[in-house]
Amino acid sequence: MKKFKQISVLLIVLGMFLQAAPFIAAQTGNGNADINAKIRKEAMENSQIMKTLHYFTDVYGPRLTGSPKLKMAGEWAMKEMKSWGFDRTEMEPWDWGHPGWESDRAWGSIESPVRDSLVFEVLAWTPSTKGTVRAQATQINVPRIKLNEDPRCMRNPTQEEFTEFVSKSDVKGKIVLVGSPRSPGVDFDPPAKRLDAEALGRRNTPRPPADVQPCPKVTEKPLDFRELASQFDKFLLDSGAVVRIDDAGREHGQIRAFGNRSYDPSTVIPTVVLRNEDYGRIWRLLSNGSPVELAFNIQNSIYPEGKTSYNTIGEIAGSDKADEVIMLGGHLDSWHASTGATDNAIGCAVMMEAARILKAIGVKPRRTIRVALWSGEEQGLLGSQAYVEKHFGSFENPKPAYSKFGGYFNIDSGTGRARGMSVFGPPEAAGIVNQAILPFYDLNVIGASSTASRGLGGSDHTSFNQAGLPGIGVLQDPIEYFTHTWHTNLDSYERIVEDDVKASAAVIAAAVYELAMRDELLPRFSKDKMPKPPERRQ
């Protein structure tokens, strides 16, 4: 999901903590020193995180929503949590509504005028080829209409313009490269892998407004992007094209392959996302007048039973306040270009580990501690939204458990260690979380801040925020998340920074313990101060 806006807001707030945190840490004590020491020892000396990550990635990755691998990963997690002594585990179903899909195997090559193998990922929810297909390549640019000489002023074609364009395009029996190759360029000032005061200051410096002249008003009625994409897919299918190739458009062989928006393979032709270096080579050969023959063999599987997806639940029962719940989790589903290590097997492994630590050191929580591994996050936070609606409702339409909820911690920004937290609620709620985590200042924890946004987006904690419940998002060091691993073919076990994930588990365990043991639940916005949820887009 798109997490950039959420992170930039956190950076602004948490930047202030960098100056104040040493003083705060020296003055703050939550009375949990002995427990915190046990948490640190268990987290650093007996960690199970790397084993959990191995199973989630090497054994069960990738884990697309609705796929057998995602279901198997959840079943393995249940067995593991049960072996750790958790009191309850469950695979809770929810209606996903689309079939599952997996890419079984695929290869592609240039056959002439040179011979070479190709590096690509298959687009999800697209069909297989009928065995090996060999065909001539052709290039096509879906038209964009210039409004003036400013290259930024463009519009989509109208229906008439699009119809005329495709009537002149011959793609029958061909492999079609769609769109001119992009130039990723060279980043001469790559972002830092750790957050420090200098980096925070640099990111928070306001940029002067760009001197942008408005584009001319569009008098025609162009197709919107969804209409254009759908009609172009239909054109390729009806015209007998055999394979579609999209440009990955990223540097150093990175590939991000998402999915067919309809989730119906019958609406599109076999489609791959080709690394930029290969795409550019073929495009240049064609542009130079050289005929290019390509070959592909793509074998995918469809799983109708995937229409039912599952959230995996593990629980440590509480004692005198067992009907009140503290939750922690992350999304277990991933995209399929790699094995989904930093997005987001790490979040799931860290949260499972945090709960395991508390169980291992003999904590008897007053409130029930519940781990949730979500599905459907990559399709729009769907699994967590279904869970919140089923179990808690919302501020406007609460269910009985709504008043018994004490907070949900979420990790979903890669392998970087936990540096801070954003708590939906009044400032005093953030103050309580702050008090719990600042004893870990030596692990570079900054602190906690409050948010009043009920906007949905970023990751699964906002499903709770939207309902008016205290979702707690964790800010992490970026490491190489947005630059290298997020949704790419590089998102594998090898990208994990072991010390960071161990530190994150310790910090989360301490925060969960504090909320599970307090006399009162986290403070919430009063009825008259509860922010209104944003209007839903139609």
Coordinates of N, CA and C in Angstrom, one line a residue, residues 373-533:
L373 N -2.4 -11.9 11.6 CA -1.7 -11.9 10.3 C -2.7 -11.8 9.2
W374 N -2.8 -10.6 8.6 CA -3.8 -10.2 7.7 C -3.6 -10.8 6.3
S375 N -4.7 -11.0 5.5 CA -4.6 -11.2 4.1 C -5.3 -10.0 3.4
G376 N -5.1 -9.9 2.1 CA -5.8 -8.8 1.4 C -5.3 -7.4 1.6
E377 N -4.2 -7.2 2.3 CA -3.7 -5.9 2.5 C -3.3 -5.2 1.2
E378 N -2.6 -6.0 0.3 CA -2.1 -5.4 -0.9 C -3.3 -5.0 -1.9
Q379 N -4.4 -5.5 -1.6 CA -5.6 -5.2 -2.5 C -6.4 -4.1 -1.9
G380 N -6.0 -3.5 -0.7 CA -6.7 -2.4 -0.2 C -7.1 -2.5 1.3
L381 N -6.2 -3.2 2.1 CA -6.4 -3.4 3.5 C -7.7 -4.2 3.8
L382 N -8.1 -5.1 2.9 CA -9.4 -5.7 2.9 C -9.6 -6.7 4.0
G383 N -8.5 -7.5 4.4 CA -8.7 -8.4 5.5 C -8.9 -7.8 6.8
S384 N -8.1 -6.7 7.1 CA -8.2 -6.1 8.4 C -9.5 -5.3 8.5
Q385 N -9.9 -4.7 7.3 CA -11.2 -4.0 7.4 C -12.3 -4.9 7.7
A386 N -12.3 -6.1 7.1 CA -13.4 -7.1 7.3 C -13.4 -7.5 8.8
Y387 N -12.2 -7.7 9.3 CA -12.0 -8.1 10.7 C -12.6 -7.1 11.7
V388 N -12.2 -5.8 11.5 CA -12.6 -4.7 12.3 C -14.2 -4.6 12.3
E389 N -14.7 -4.7 11.1 CA -16.2 -4.5 10.9 C -16.9 -5.7 11.6
K390 N -16.4 -6.9 11.5 CA -17.0 -8.1 12.1 C -16.9 -8.0 13.6
H391 N -15.8 -7.7 14.2 CA -15.6 -7.8 15.6 C -15.9 -6.6 16.4
F392 N -15.6 -5.4 15.9 CA -15.7 -4.2 16.6 C -16.7 -3.1 16.1
G393 N -17.0 -3.2 14.8 CA -17.8 -2.1 14.3 C -17.0 -0.8 14.2
S394 N -17.7 0.3 14.5 CA -17.1 1.6 14.4 C -17.6 2.5 15.5
F395 N -17.0 3.7 15.6 CA -17.5 4.7 16.5 C -18.9 5.0 16.3
E396 N -19.3 5.1 15.0 CA -20.7 5.4 14.7 C -21.6 4.2 14.9
N397 N -21.1 3.0 14.7 CA -22.0 1.8 14.8 C -21.2 0.7 15.6
P398 N -21.0 1.0 16.9 CA -20.1 0.0 17.7 C -20.8 -1.3 17.9
K399 N -20.0 -2.3 18.0 CA -20.4 -3.6 18.5 C -19.9 -3.8 19.9
P400 N -20.4 -4.8 20.7 CA -20.1 -4.9 22.1 C -18.6 -4.9 22.4
A401 N -17.8 -5.5 21.5 CA -16.4 -5.5 21.8 C -15.7 -4.2 21.6
Y402 N -16.4 -3.2 21.0 CA -15.7 -1.9 20.7 C -15.1 -1.3 21.9
S403 N -15.9 -1.3 23.0 CA -15.4 -0.6 24.2 C -14.4 -1.3 24.9
K404 N -14.1 -2.6 24.5 CA -13.1 -3.5 25.2 C -11.8 -3.5 24.5
F405 N -11.6 -2.7 23.4 CA -10.4 -2.8 22.6 C -9.4 -1.8 23.2
G406 N -8.1 -2.3 23.2 CA -7.1 -1.5 23.9 C -5.9 -1.0 23.0
G407 N -6.0 -1.3 21.7 CA -4.9 -0.9 20.8 C -4.4 -2.0 19.9
Y408 N -4.0 -1.6 18.7 CA -3.5 -2.5 17.7 C -2.1 -1.9 17.2
F409 N -1.0 -2.7 17.3 CA 0.3 -2.3 16.8 C 0.5 -2.9 15.5
N410 N 1.1 -2.2 14.5 CA 1.3 -2.6 13.2 C 2.7 -2.3 12.7
I411 N 3.3 -3.3 12.0 CA 4.6 -3.1 11.4 C 4.5 -3.5 9.9
D412 N 4.9 -2.6 9.0 CA 4.8 -2.8 7.6 C 5.7 -1.9 6.7
S413 N 6.9 -1.6 7.2 CA 7.8 -0.8 6.4 C 9.2 -1.3 6.3
G414 N 9.3 -2.7 6.2 CA 10.5 -3.3 5.9 C 11.3 -3.7 7.1
T415 N 12.6 -4.0 6.8 CA 13.5 -4.6 7.8 C 14.1 -3.6 8.8
G416 N 13.9 -2.3 8.6 CA 14.4 -1.3 9.5 C 13.8 -1.4 10.9
R417 N 14.6 -1.1 11.9 CA 14.2 -1.3 13.3 C 13.1 -0.2 13.7
A418 N 12.3 -0.5 14.7 CA 11.3 0.4 15.1 C 11.9 1.6 15.8
R419 N 11.5 2.8 15.3 CA 12.1 4.0 15.8 C 11.1 4.9 16.5
G420 N 9.8 4.7 16.2 CA 8.8 5.5 16.8 C 7.4 5.0 16.5
M421 N 6.4 5.6 17.1 CA 5.0 5.1 16.9 C 4.1 6.3 16.8
S422 N 3.0 6.1 16.0 CA 2.0 7.0 15.9 C 0.7 6.4 16.4
V423 N 0.1 7.1 17.4 CA -1.1 6.5 18.1 C -2.4 7.3 17.7
F424 N -3.4 6.6 17.3 CA -4.7 7.3 17.0 C -5.3 7.6 18.4
G425 N -5.5 8.8 18.7 CA -6.1 9.2 20.0 C -5.5 10.5 20.5
P426 N -6.0 10.9 21.7 CA -5.5 12.2 22.2 C -4.0 12.1 22.7
P427 N -3.4 13.2 22.9 CA -2.0 13.2 23.2 C -1.6 12.3 24.4
E428 N -2.5 12.2 25.4 CA -2.2 11.4 26.6 C -2.1 9.9 26.2
A429 N -2.8 9.4 25.2 CA -2.6 8.0 24.7 C -1.2 7.8 24.2
A430 N -0.7 8.8 23.4 CA 0.6 8.7 22.9 C 1.6 8.7 24.0
G431 N 1.3 9.5 25.0 CA 2.2 9.6 26.2 C 2.4 8.3 26.9
I432 N 1.4 7.5 27.0 CA 1.5 6.2 27.7 C 2.3 5.3 26.8
V433 N 2.1 5.2 25.5 CA 3.0 4.4 24.7 C 4.4 4.9 24.7
N434 N 4.6 6.2 24.7 CA 5.9 6.8 24.8 C 6.7 6.3 26.0
Q435 N 5.9 6.3 27.1 CA 6.6 5.9 28.4 C 7.0 4.4 28.4
A436 N 6.3 3.6 27.6 CA 6.6 2.2 27.5 C 7.8 1.9 26.7
I437 N 8.1 2.8 25.7 CA 9.1 2.4 24.7 C 10.4 3.2 24.9
L438 N 10.4 4.3 25.6 CA 11.6 5.2 25.7 C 12.7 4.5 26.6
P439 N 12.4 3.6 27.5 CA 13.5 2.8 28.1 C 14.4 2.1 27.1
F440 N 13.9 2.0 25.9 CA 14.7 1.4 24.8 C 15.4 2.4 23.9
Y441 N 15.7 3.6 24.5 CA 16.3 4.6 23.8 C 17.6 4.2 23.2
D442 N 18.3 3.3 23.9 CA 19.6 2.9 23.4 C 19.5 2.1 22.1
L443 N 18.3 1.6 21.8 CA 18.0 0.9 20.5 C 17.6 1.9 19.4
N444 N 17.8 3.2 19.8 CA 17.4 4.3 18.8 C 15.9 4.6 18.7
V445 N 15.2 4.2 19.7 CA 13.8 4.6 19.8 C 13.6 6.1 20.0
I446 N 12.8 6.7 19.2 CA 12.6 8.1 19.4 C 11.5 8.5 20.3
G447 N 10.3 7.9 20.1 CA 9.2 8.2 20.9 C 7.9 7.9 20.2
A448 N 6.8 8.3 20.8 CA 5.5 8.2 20.2 C 4.8 9.5 20.1
S449 N 4.0 9.6 19.0 CA 3.2 10.8 18.8 C 1.7 10.5 18.5
S450 N 0.9 11.4 18.6 CA -0.6 11.2 18.4 C -1.0 11.6 17.0
T451 N -2.1 11.0 16.5 CA -2.7 11.4 15.3 C -4.2 11.4 15.4
A452 N -4.8 12.3 14.7 CA -6.3 12.3 14.7 C -6.9 12.0 13.4
S453 N -6.1 11.4 12.5 CA -6.6 11.1 11.2 C -7.3 9.7 11.2
R454 N -8.5 9.7 10.6 CA -9.3 8.5 10.4 C -9.2 8.1 9.0
G455 N -8.3 8.6 8.2 CA -8.1 8.2 6.8 C -7.6 6.8 6.7
L456 N -8.1 6.1 5.7 CA -7.7 4.8 5.4 C -6.6 4.8 4.4
G457 N -5.5 4.0 4.7 CA -4.4 4.0 3.7 C -3.1 3.8 4.5
G458 N -2.0 3.4 3.7 CA -0.8 3.1 4.4 C -0.6 1.7 4.8
S459 N -1.3 1.3 5.9 CA -1.3 -0.1 6.3 C -2.4 -0.4 7.2
D460 N -2.4 -1.6 7.8 CA -3.6 -2.1 8.4 C -4.0 -1.4 9.7
H461 N -3.1 -0.7 10.4 CA -3.5 0.0 11.6 C -4.6 1.1 11.2
T462 N -4.6 1.6 10.0 CA -5.6 2.6 9.6 C -7.0 2.0 9.5
S463 N -7.1 0.7 9.4 CA -8.4 0.1 9.4 C -9.1 0.3 10.8
F464 N -8.2 0.3 11.8 CA -8.7 0.5 13.2 C -8.9 2.0 13.4
N465 N -8.0 2.9 12.9 CA -8.1 4.3 13.0 C -9.4 4.8 12.4
Q466 N -9.7 4.2 11.2 CA -11.0 4.6 10.5 C -12.2 4.3 11.3
A467 N -12.1 3.2 12.1 CA -13.3 2.9 13.0 C -13.3 3.7 14.3
G468 N -12.3 4.5 14.5 CA -12.2 5.3 15.7 C -11.5 4.6 16.8
L469 N -10.8 3.5 16.5 CA -10.1 2.7 17.5 C -8.6 3.1 17.5
P470 N -7.9 2.8 18.6 CA -6.5 3.2 18.6 C -5.6 2.3 17.8
G471 N -5.4 2.6 16.6 CA -4.4 1.9 15.8 C -3.0 2.6 16.0
I472 N -2.0 1.8 16.1 CA -0.6 2.3 16.4 C 0.3 1.8 15.3
G473 N 0.7 2.8 14.4 CA 1.6 2.5 13.3 C 3.0 2.7 13.8
V474 N 3.9 1.8 13.3 CA 5.3 1.9 13.8 C 6.2 2.5 12.7
L475 N 6.9 3.5 13.0 CA 7.9 4.2 12.1 C 9.2 3.4 12.2
Q476 N 9.8 3.1 11.0 CA 11.0 2.3 11.0 C 12.1 3.0 10.2
D477 N 13.3 2.7 10.4 CA 14.4 3.1 9.5 C 14.1 2.6 8.1
P478 N 14.3 3.4 7.1 CA 14.0 3.0 5.8 C 14.8 1.9 5.2
I479 N 16.1 1.8 5.6 CA 17.1 0.9 5.0 C 17.0 0.9 3.5
E480 N 16.5 -0.1 2.8 CA 16.4 -0.1 1.3 C 15.0 -0.4 0.9
Y481 N 14.0 0.0 1.7 CA 12.6 -0.5 1.5 C 12.0 0.1 0.2
F482 N 11.9 1.5 0.2 CA 11.2 2.1 -0.9 C 12.1 2.1 -2.1
T483 N 13.4 2.1 -1.9 CA 14.4 2.2 -3.1 C 14.6 0.8 -3.7
H484 N 14.5 -0.2 -3.0 CA 15.0 -1.5 -3.5 C 14.0 -2.7 -3.4
T485 N 13.4 -2.8 -2.2 CA 12.7 -4.1 -1.9 C 11.1 -4.0 -2.0
W486 N 10.6 -2.9 -1.8 CA 9.1 -2.8 -1.7 C 8.4 -3.2 -3.0
H487 N 7.8 -4.4 -3.0 CA 7.0 -4.9 -4.1 C 7.9 -5.4 -5.3
T488 N 9.2 -5.5 -5.1 CA 10.1 -5.8 -6.2 C 10.6 -7.3 -6.1
N489 N 11.3 -7.7 -7.2 CA 11.8 -9.0 -7.3 C 13.1 -9.2 -6.4
L490 N 13.4 -8.2 -5.6 CA 14.6 -8.3 -4.7 C 14.1 -8.5 -3.3
D491 N 12.8 -8.6 -3.0 CA 12.3 -8.7 -1.7 C 12.4 -10.1 -1.1
S492 N 13.6 -10.5 -0.8 CA 13.9 -11.9 -0.3 C 14.5 -11.9 1.1
Y493 N 14.7 -13.1 1.6 CA 15.3 -13.3 2.9 C 16.6 -12.6 3.1
E494 N 17.4 -12.5 2.0 CA 18.7 -11.9 2.1 C 18.7 -10.4 2.4
R495 N 17.6 -9.8 2.3 CA 17.5 -8.3 2.6 C 17.2 -8.0 4.1
I496 N 17.1 -9.0 4.9 CA 16.7 -8.9 6.3 C 18.0 -8.4 7.1
V497 N 17.8 -7.4 8.0 CA 18.8 -7.0 8.9 C 18.5 -7.6 10.3
E498 N 19.1 -8.7 10.6 CA 18.7 -9.5 11.8 C 18.7 -8.7 13.1
D499 N 19.7 -7.9 13.3 CA 19.7 -7.1 14.6 C 18.6 -6.1 14.7
D500 N 18.1 -5.6 13.5 CA 17.0 -4.7 13.5 C 15.7 -5.3 13.9
V501 N 15.5 -6.5 13.3 CA 14.2 -7.1 13.6 C 14.1 -7.6 15.0
K502 N 15.2 -8.0 15.6 CA 15.3 -8.5 17.0 C 15.0 -7.3 17.9
A503 N 15.6 -6.1 17.6 CA 15.3 -4.9 18.3 C 13.9 -4.5 18.3
S504 N 13.3 -4.6 17.1 CA 11.9 -4.2 16.9 C 11.0 -5.1 17.8
A505 N 11.2 -6.4 17.8 CA 10.4 -7.3 18.6 C 10.5 -6.9 20.1
A506 N 11.7 -6.6 20.6 CA 11.8 -6.2 22.0 C 11.0 -4.9 22.3
V507 N 11.1 -3.9 21.4 CA 10.3 -2.7 21.7 C 8.8 -2.9 21.6
I508 N 8.4 -3.7 20.7 CA 6.9 -4.0 20.6 C 6.5 -4.8 21.8
A509 N 7.2 -5.8 22.2 CA 6.9 -6.6 23.4 C 6.7 -5.7 24.6
A510 N 7.6 -4.8 24.8 CA 7.5 -3.9 26.0 C 6.2 -3.0 25.9
A511 N 5.9 -2.5 24.7 CA 4.7 -1.7 24.6 C 3.5 -2.5 24.8
V512 N 3.4 -3.7 24.2 CA 2.2 -4.6 24.4 C 2.1 -4.9 25.8
Y513 N 3.2 -5.2 26.5 CA 3.1 -5.6 27.9 C 2.5 -4.4 28.7
E514 N 2.9 -3.2 28.5 CA 2.4 -2.0 29.2 C 0.9 -1.9 29.0
L515 N 0.4 -2.0 27.8 CA -1.0 -1.9 27.5 C -1.8 -3.0 28.1
A516 N -1.2 -4.2 28.1 CA -1.9 -5.4 28.6 C -2.0 -5.4 30.1
M517 N -1.2 -4.6 30.8 CA -1.2 -4.7 32.3 C -1.7 -3.5 33.0
R518 N -2.0 -2.4 32.3 CA -2.4 -1.1 32.9 C -3.8 -1.3 33.6
D519 N -4.1 -0.5 34.5 CA -5.5 -0.6 35.1 C -6.6 -0.1 34.1
E520 N -6.2 0.8 33.3 CA -7.2 1.4 32.4 C -6.7 1.1 30.9
L521 N -7.7 1.1 30.0 CA -7.4 1.1 28.6 C -6.8 2.4 28.2
L522 N -6.2 2.4 27.0 CA -5.7 3.7 26.4 C -6.8 4.7 26.3
P523 N -6.5 5.9 26.7 CA -7.5 7.0 26.5 C -7.9 7.1 25.0
R524 N -9.2 7.5 24.8 CA -9.7 7.7 23.5 C -10.2 9.1 23.4
F525 N -10.5 9.5 22.1 CA -11.2 10.8 21.9 C -12.5 10.7 22.6
S526 N -12.9 11.8 23.3 CA -14.3 11.8 23.8 C -15.3 11.9 22.7
K527 N -16.5 11.7 23.0 CA -17.6 11.6 22.0 C -17.6 12.9 21.2
D528 N -17.5 14.1 21.8 CA -17.6 15.3 21.1 C -16.3 15.7 20.4
K529 N -15.2 15.0 20.7 CA -13.9 15.3 20.0 C -13.5 14.3 19.0
M530 N -14.3 13.2 18.8 CA -13.9 12.2 17.9 C -13.9 12.7 16.5
P531 N -12.8 12.7 15.8 CA -12.7 13.2 14.4 C -13.7 12.5 13.5
K532 N -14.2 13.2 12.5 CA -15.1 12.5 11.6 C -14.3 11.8 10.5
P533 N -14.8 10.6 10.1 CA -14.1 9.9 9.1 C -14.2 10.6 7.7

